[in-house]
Short mmCIF file of C-alpha atoms in Angstrom, two decimals:
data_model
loop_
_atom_site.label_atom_id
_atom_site.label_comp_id
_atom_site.label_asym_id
_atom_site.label_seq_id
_atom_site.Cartn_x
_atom_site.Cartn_y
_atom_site.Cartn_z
CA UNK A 11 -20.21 29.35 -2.79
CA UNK A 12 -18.38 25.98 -2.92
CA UNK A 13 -16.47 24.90 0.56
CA UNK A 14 -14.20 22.59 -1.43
CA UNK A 15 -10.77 22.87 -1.10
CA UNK A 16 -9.42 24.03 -3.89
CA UNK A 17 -7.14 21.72 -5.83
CA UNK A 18 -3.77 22.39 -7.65
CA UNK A 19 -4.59 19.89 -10.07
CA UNK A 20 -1.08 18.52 -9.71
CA UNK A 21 -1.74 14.55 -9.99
CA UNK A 22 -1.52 13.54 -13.36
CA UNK A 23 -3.02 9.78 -13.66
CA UNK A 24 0.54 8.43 -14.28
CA UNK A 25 1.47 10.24 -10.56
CA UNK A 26 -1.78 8.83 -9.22
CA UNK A 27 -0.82 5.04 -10.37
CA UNK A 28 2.32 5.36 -8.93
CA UNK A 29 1.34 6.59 -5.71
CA UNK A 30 -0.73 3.77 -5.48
CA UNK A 31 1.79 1.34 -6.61
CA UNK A 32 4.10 2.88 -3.85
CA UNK A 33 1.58 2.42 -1.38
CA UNK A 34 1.18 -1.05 -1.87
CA UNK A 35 4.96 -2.37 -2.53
CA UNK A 36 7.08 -3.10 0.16
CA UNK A 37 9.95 -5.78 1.57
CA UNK A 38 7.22 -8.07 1.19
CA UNK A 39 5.77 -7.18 -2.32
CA UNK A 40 9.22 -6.63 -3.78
CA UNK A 41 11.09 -9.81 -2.21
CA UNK A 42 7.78 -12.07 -3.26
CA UNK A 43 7.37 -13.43 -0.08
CA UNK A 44 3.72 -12.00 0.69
CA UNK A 45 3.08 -13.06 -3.14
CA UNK A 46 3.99 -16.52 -2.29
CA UNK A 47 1.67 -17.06 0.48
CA UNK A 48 -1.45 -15.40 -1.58
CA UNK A 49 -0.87 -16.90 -5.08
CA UNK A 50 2.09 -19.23 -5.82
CA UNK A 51 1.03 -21.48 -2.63
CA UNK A 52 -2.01 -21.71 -4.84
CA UNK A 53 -0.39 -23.31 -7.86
CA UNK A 54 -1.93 -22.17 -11.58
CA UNK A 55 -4.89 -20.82 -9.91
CA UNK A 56 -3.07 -18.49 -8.06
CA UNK A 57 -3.29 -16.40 -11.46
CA UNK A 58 -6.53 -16.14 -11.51
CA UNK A 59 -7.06 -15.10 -7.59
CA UNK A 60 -4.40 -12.20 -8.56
CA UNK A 61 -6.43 -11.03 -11.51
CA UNK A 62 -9.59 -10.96 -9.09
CA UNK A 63 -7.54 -9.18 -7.07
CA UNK A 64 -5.99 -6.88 -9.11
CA UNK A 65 -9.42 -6.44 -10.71
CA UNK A 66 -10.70 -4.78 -7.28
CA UNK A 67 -8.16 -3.20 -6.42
CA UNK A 68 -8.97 -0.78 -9.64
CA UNK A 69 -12.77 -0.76 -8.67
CA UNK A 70 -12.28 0.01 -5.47
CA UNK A 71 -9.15 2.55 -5.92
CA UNK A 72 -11.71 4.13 -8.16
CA UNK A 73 -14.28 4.95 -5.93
CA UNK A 74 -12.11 6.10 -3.41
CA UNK A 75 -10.41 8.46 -5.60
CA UNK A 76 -13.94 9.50 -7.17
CA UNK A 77 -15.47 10.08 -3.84
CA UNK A 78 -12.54 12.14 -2.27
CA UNK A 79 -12.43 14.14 -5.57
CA UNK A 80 -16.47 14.49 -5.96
CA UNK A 81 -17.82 14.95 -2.50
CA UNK A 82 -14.19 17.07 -1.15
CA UNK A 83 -13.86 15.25 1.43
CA UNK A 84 -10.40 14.43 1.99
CA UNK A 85 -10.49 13.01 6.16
CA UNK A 86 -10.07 9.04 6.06
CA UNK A 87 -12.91 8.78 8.74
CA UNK A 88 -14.99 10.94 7.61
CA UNK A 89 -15.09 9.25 4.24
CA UNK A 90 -15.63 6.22 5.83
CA UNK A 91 -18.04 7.13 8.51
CA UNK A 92 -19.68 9.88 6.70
CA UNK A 93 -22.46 10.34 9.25
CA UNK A 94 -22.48 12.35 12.70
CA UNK A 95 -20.77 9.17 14.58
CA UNK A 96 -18.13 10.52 16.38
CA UNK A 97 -17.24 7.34 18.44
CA UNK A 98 -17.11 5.35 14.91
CA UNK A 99 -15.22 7.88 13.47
CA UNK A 100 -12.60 7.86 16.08
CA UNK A 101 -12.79 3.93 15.99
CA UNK A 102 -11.67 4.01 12.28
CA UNK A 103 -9.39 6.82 12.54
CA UNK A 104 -7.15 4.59 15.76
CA UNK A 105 -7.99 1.45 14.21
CA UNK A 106 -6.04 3.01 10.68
CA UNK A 107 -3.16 4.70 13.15
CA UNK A 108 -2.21 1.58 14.20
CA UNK A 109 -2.65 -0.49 10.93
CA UNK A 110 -0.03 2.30 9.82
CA UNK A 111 1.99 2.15 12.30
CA UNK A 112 2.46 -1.59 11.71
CA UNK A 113 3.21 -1.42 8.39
CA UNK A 114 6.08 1.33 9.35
CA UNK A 115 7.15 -0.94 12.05
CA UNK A 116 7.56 -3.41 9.74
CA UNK A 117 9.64 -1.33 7.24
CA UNK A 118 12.04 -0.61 9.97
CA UNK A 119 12.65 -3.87 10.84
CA UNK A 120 12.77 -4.94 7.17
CA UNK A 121 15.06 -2.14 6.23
CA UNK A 122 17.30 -2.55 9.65
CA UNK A 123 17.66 -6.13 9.12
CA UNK A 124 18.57 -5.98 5.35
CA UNK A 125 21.12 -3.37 5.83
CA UNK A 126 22.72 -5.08 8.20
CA UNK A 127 22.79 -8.25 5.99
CA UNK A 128 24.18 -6.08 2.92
CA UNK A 129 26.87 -3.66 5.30
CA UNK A 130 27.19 -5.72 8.12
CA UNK A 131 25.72 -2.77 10.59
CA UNK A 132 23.42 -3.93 13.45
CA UNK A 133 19.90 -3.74 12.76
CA UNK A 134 19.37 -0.89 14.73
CA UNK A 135 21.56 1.32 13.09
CA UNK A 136 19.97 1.02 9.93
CA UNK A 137 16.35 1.17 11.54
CA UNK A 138 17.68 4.71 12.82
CA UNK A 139 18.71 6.08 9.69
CA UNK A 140 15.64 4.46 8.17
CA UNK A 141 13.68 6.48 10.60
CA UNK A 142 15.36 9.61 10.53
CA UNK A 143 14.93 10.46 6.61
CA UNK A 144 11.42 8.61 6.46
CA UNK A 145 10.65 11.44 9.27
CA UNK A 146 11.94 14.10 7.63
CA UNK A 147 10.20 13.29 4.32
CA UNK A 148 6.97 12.83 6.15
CA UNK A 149 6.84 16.39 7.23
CA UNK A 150 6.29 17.32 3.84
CA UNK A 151 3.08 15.15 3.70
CA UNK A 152 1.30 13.70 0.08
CA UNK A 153 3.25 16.29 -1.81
CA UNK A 154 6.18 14.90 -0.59
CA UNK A 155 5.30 11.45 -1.22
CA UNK A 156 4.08 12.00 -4.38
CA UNK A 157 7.78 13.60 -5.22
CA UNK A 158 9.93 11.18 -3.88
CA UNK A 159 7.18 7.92 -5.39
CA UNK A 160 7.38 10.02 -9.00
CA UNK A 161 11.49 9.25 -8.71
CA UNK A 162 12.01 5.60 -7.51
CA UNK A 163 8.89 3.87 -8.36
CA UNK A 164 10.18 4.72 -12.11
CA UNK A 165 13.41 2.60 -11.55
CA UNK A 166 11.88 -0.31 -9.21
CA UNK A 167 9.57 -1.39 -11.65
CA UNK A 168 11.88 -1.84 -14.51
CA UNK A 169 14.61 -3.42 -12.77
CA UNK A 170 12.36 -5.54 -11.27
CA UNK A 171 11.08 -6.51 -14.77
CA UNK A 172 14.34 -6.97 -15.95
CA UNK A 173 15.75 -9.22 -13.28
CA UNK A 174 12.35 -11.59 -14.04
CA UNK A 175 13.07 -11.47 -17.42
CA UNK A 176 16.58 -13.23 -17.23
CA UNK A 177 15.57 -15.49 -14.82
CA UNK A 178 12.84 -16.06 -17.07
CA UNK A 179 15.25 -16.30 -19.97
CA UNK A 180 18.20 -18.72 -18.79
CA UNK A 181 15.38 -21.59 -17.42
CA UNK A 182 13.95 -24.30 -19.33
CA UNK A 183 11.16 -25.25 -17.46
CA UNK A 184 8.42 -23.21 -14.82
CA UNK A 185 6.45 -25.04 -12.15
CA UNK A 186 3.84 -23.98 -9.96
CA UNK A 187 4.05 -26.38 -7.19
CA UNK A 188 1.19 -26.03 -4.28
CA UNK A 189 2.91 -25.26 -1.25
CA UNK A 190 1.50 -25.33 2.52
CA UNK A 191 1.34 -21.93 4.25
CA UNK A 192 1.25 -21.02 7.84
CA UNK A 193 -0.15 -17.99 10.01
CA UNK A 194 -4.06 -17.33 8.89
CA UNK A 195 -4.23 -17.40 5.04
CA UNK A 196 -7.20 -19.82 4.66
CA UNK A 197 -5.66 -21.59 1.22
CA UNK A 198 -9.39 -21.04 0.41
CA UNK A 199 -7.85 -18.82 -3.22
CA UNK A 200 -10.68 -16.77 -4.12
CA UNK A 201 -11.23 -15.46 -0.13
CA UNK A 202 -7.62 -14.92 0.04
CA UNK A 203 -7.27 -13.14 -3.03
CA UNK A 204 -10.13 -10.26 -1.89
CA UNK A 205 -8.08 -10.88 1.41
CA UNK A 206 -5.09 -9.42 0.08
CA UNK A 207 -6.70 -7.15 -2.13
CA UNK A 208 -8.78 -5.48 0.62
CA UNK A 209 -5.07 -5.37 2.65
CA UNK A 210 -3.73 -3.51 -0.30
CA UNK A 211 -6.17 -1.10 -0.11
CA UNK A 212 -6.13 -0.28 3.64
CA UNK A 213 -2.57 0.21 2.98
CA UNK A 214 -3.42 2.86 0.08
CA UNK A 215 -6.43 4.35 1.51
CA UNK A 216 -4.91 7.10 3.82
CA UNK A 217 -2.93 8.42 1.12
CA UNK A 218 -6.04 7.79 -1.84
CA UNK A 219 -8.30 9.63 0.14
CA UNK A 220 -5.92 13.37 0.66
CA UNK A 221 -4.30 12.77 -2.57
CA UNK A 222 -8.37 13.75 -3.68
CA UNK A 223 -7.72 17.05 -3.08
CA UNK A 224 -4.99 17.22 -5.65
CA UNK A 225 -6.87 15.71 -8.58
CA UNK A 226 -8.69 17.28 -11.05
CA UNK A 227 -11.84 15.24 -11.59
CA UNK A 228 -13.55 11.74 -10.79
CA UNK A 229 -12.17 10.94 -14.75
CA UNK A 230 -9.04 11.68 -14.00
CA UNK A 231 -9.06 9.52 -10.82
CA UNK A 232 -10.27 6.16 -12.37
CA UNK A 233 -7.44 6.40 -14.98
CA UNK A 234 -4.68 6.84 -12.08
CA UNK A 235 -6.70 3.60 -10.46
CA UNK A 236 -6.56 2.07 -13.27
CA UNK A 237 -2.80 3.03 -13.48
CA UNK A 238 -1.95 1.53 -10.22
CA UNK A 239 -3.68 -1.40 -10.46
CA UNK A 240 -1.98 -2.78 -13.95
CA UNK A 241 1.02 -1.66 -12.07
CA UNK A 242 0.11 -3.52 -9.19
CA UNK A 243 -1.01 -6.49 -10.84
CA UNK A 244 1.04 -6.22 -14.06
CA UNK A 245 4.71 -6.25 -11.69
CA UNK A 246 3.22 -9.43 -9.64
CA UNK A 247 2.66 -11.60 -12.20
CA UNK A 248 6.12 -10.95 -13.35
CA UNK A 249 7.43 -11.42 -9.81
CA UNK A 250 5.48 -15.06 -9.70
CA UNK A 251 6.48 -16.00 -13.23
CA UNK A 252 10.14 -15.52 -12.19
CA UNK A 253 9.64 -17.29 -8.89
CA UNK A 254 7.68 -20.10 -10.97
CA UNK A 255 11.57 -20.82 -12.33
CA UNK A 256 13.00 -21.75 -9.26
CA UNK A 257 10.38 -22.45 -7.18
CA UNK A 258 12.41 -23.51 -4.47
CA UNK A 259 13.19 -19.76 -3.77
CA UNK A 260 9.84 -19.58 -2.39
CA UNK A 261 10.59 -20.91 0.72
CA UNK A 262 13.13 -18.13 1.44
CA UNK A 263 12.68 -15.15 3.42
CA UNK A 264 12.87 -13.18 0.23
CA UNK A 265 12.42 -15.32 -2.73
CA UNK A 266 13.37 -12.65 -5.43
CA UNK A 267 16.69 -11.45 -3.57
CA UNK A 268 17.14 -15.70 -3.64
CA UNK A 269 16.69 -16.02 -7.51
CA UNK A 270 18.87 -12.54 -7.97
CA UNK A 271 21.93 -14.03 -5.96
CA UNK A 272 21.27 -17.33 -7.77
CA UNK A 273 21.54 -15.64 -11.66
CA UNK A 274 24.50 -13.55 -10.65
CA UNK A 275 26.22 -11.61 -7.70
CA UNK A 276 25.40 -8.43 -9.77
CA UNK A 277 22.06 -9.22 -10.12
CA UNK A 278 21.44 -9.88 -6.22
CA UNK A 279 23.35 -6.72 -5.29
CA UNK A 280 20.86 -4.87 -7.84
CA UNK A 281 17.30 -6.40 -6.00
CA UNK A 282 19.25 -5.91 -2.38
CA UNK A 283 18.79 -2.26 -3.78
CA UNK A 284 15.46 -2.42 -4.86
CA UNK A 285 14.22 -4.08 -1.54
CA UNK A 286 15.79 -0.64 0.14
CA UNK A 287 13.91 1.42 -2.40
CA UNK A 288 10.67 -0.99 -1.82
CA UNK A 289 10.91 -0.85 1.77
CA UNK A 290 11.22 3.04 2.11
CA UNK A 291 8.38 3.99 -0.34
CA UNK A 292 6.06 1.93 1.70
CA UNK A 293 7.12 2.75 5.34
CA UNK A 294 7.21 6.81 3.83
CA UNK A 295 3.41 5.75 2.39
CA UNK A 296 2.48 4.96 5.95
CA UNK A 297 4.06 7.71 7.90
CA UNK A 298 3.36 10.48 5.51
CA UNK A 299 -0.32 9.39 5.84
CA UNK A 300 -0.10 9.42 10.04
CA UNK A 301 1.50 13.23 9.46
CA UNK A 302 -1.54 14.18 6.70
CA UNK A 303 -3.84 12.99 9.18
CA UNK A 304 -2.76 14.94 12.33
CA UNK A 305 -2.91 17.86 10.50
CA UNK A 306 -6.38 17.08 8.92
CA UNK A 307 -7.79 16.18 11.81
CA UNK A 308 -6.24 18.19 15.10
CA UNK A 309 -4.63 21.07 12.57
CA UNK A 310 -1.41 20.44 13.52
CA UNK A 311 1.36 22.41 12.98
CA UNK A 312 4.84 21.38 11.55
CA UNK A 313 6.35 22.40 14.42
CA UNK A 314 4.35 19.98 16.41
CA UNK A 315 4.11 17.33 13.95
CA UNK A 316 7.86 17.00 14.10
CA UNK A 317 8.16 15.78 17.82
CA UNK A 318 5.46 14.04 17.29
CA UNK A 319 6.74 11.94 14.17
CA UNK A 320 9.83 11.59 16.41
CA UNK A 321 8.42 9.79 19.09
CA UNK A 322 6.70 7.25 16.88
CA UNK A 323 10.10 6.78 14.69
CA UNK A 324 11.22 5.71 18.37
CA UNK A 325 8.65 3.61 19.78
CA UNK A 326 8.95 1.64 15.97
CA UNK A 327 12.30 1.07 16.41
CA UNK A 328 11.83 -0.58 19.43
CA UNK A 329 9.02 -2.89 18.06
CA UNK A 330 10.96 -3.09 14.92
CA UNK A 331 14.01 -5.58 16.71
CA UNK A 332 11.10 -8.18 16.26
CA UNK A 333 11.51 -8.63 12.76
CA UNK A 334 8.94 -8.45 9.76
CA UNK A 335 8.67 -12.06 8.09
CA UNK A 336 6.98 -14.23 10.26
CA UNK A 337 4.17 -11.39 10.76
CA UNK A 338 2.81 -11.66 7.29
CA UNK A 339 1.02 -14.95 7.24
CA UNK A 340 -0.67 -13.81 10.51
CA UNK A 341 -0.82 -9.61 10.66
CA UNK A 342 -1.77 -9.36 6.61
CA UNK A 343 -4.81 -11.27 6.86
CA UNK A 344 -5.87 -10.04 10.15
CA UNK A 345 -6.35 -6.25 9.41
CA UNK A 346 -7.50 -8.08 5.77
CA UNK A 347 -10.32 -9.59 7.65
CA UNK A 348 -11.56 -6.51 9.83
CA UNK A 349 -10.75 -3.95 6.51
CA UNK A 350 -13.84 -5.18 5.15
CA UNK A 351 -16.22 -3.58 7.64
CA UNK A 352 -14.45 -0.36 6.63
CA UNK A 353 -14.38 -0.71 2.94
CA UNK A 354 -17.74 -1.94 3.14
CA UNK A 355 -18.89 1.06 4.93
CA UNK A 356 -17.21 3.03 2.03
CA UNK A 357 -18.90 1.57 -0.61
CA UNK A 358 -22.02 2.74 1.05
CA UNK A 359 -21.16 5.86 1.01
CA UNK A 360 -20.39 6.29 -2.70
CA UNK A 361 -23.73 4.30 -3.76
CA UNK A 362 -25.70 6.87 -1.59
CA UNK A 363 -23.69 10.00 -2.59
CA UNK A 364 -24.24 9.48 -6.24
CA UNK A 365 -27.90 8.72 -5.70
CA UNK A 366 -28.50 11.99 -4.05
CA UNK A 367 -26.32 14.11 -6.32
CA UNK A 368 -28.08 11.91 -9.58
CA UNK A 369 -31.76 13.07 -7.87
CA UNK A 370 -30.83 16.46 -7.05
CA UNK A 371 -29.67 16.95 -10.83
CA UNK A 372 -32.68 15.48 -12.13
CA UNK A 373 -34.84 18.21 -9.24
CA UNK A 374 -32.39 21.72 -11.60
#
């Protein structure tokens, strides 16, 4: 008799790839600035880091997916640390409860600030209200997620597209000037390229790993990697291409939102929108995964998830008056640079899982 969970078999590879594209698509993503630092400071190479990057974030989405869905186990530290380690386990479980609750600290600040640029509201208000729906959205964990990703990923990505495309369209020339960065990206392209990928994926990985439980089978997983990475990858190179026609945008706090106000007032107001939509999805990515995990891992109930979300909606809105942009040339690579040991450790895992389940089908 099995002990896997049994799965609904609910996430279709097109729901997988957005998830994943929702997961890693935020202010930063969406406005270009964190796609400045990692590529277009690069110049033409920077194409070819993002296509190594892009290129692991399938492989290793795959595994992840493949693992959760083969070995049904569907804990984030127990994946990681599969092993009787509880002190390691409980290392990687805080270390990825914090790395989340950045990233949602950073999507209140983002969202607070740029609501207050497009309504004139102070930052906090719009950090509240940020809060208070991500929160309530939360509660209803990967399912959840999954619902609201399946509804505005859809719209993001061809808007986004479409704003490129006319920037692309109206200019005569495209330059990809080198540019000098600040914070801790090395400028060394091919160690900041797995830099960022391995970033992306810590940002994915709490949701990847549940969302196991929903899929059908390890085939079905790859293809919703796959999915998300062209997605991922696919929607960058469109962003930089864009940038590449102005490419004095990049030194703006949001480069895209620069270029959209410089084609048209209409076309700003429509990216302002998409930076909301870009900003939510990933700051509801994060939080949804700190909810699946409390119930995973203590067996929460809803009743005491909710305070529980509460009080960390407040303490990031109290962080969040800090701002967001000047953190991503220092926090991205950071938790870049330790989510190796992690993903590392991961890797492991799946090379020694299907090695044992590969013998013991040769032993029937």
């Amino acid at each position: 008799m099995s002990d896997k969970p049994k799965r609904c078999g609910f996430a279709s590879p097109f729901r997988i790839g957005i998830a994943y594209l929702g997961c890693c698509i935020g202010a930063g993503y969406l406005s270009g600035q964190e796609l400045v630092q990692f590529f277009s400071s690069k110049g033409p190479i920077g194409f070819l880091a993002l296509l190594i990057a892009t290129a692991f974030i399938f492989v290793a989405g795959a595994v992840i997916l493949s693992l959760s869905v083969d070995s049904g186990e569907h804990r984030m530290d127990s994946i990681v640390v599969w092993f009787d380690c509880k002190p390691l386990r409980a290392f990687v479980a805080v270390f990825e409860v914090v790395f989340l609750f950045m990233i949602y600290t950073l999507c209140v600040a983002a969202f607070g600030s740029l609501l207050s640029q497009l309504t004139g509201l102070l930052p906090f208000v719009g950090s509240v209200v940020f809060c208070v729906l991500s929160t309530l959205l939360a509660l209803f964990g990967v399912r959840g997620l999954l619902r609201f990703l399946s509804y505005v990923v859809p719209v993001m990505v061809p808007a986004t597209v479409l704003i490129a495309l006319i920037a692309l369209g109206v200019s005569d020339t495209i330059s990809f000037p080198k540019m000098e960065m600040g914070g801790l990206i090395t400028g060394i392209w091919l160690l900041d390229a797995v830099t960022y990928a391995v970033f992306s994926l810590f940002c994915a990985l709490p949701v990847l790993v549940p969302l196991g439980a929903n899929v059908k089978n390890a085939k079905t997983a790859c293809r919703g990697a796959l999915v998300g990475a062209l997605l991922i990858g696919g929607l960058a190179t469109v962003i930089l291409l864009a940038i590449a026609t102005a490419p004095e945008v990049g030194n703006a706090a949001m480069p895209m939102l620069a270029l959209g106000n410089r084609l048209h007032v209409v076309a700003g107001g429509i990216y302002a929108a998409l930076l909301v939509c870009g900003i939510f999805s990933a700051g509801l990515s994060s939080q949804s995964a700190i909810s699946e995990y409390l119930l995973q891992r203590y067996g929460a109930k809803k009743s005491v998830l909710l305070p529980v979300m509460i009080g960390i909606s407040a303490v990031a809105c109290c962080f969040g008056v800090f701002g967001f942009q000047e953190l991503i040339g220092i926090l991205y690579p950071v938790f870049g640079y330790i989510g190796f040991l992690p993903l590392t450790m991961l890797f492991i895992h799946a090379v020694i899982f299907y090695r044992r389940r590969k013998k013991a089908k040769k032993m029937d």
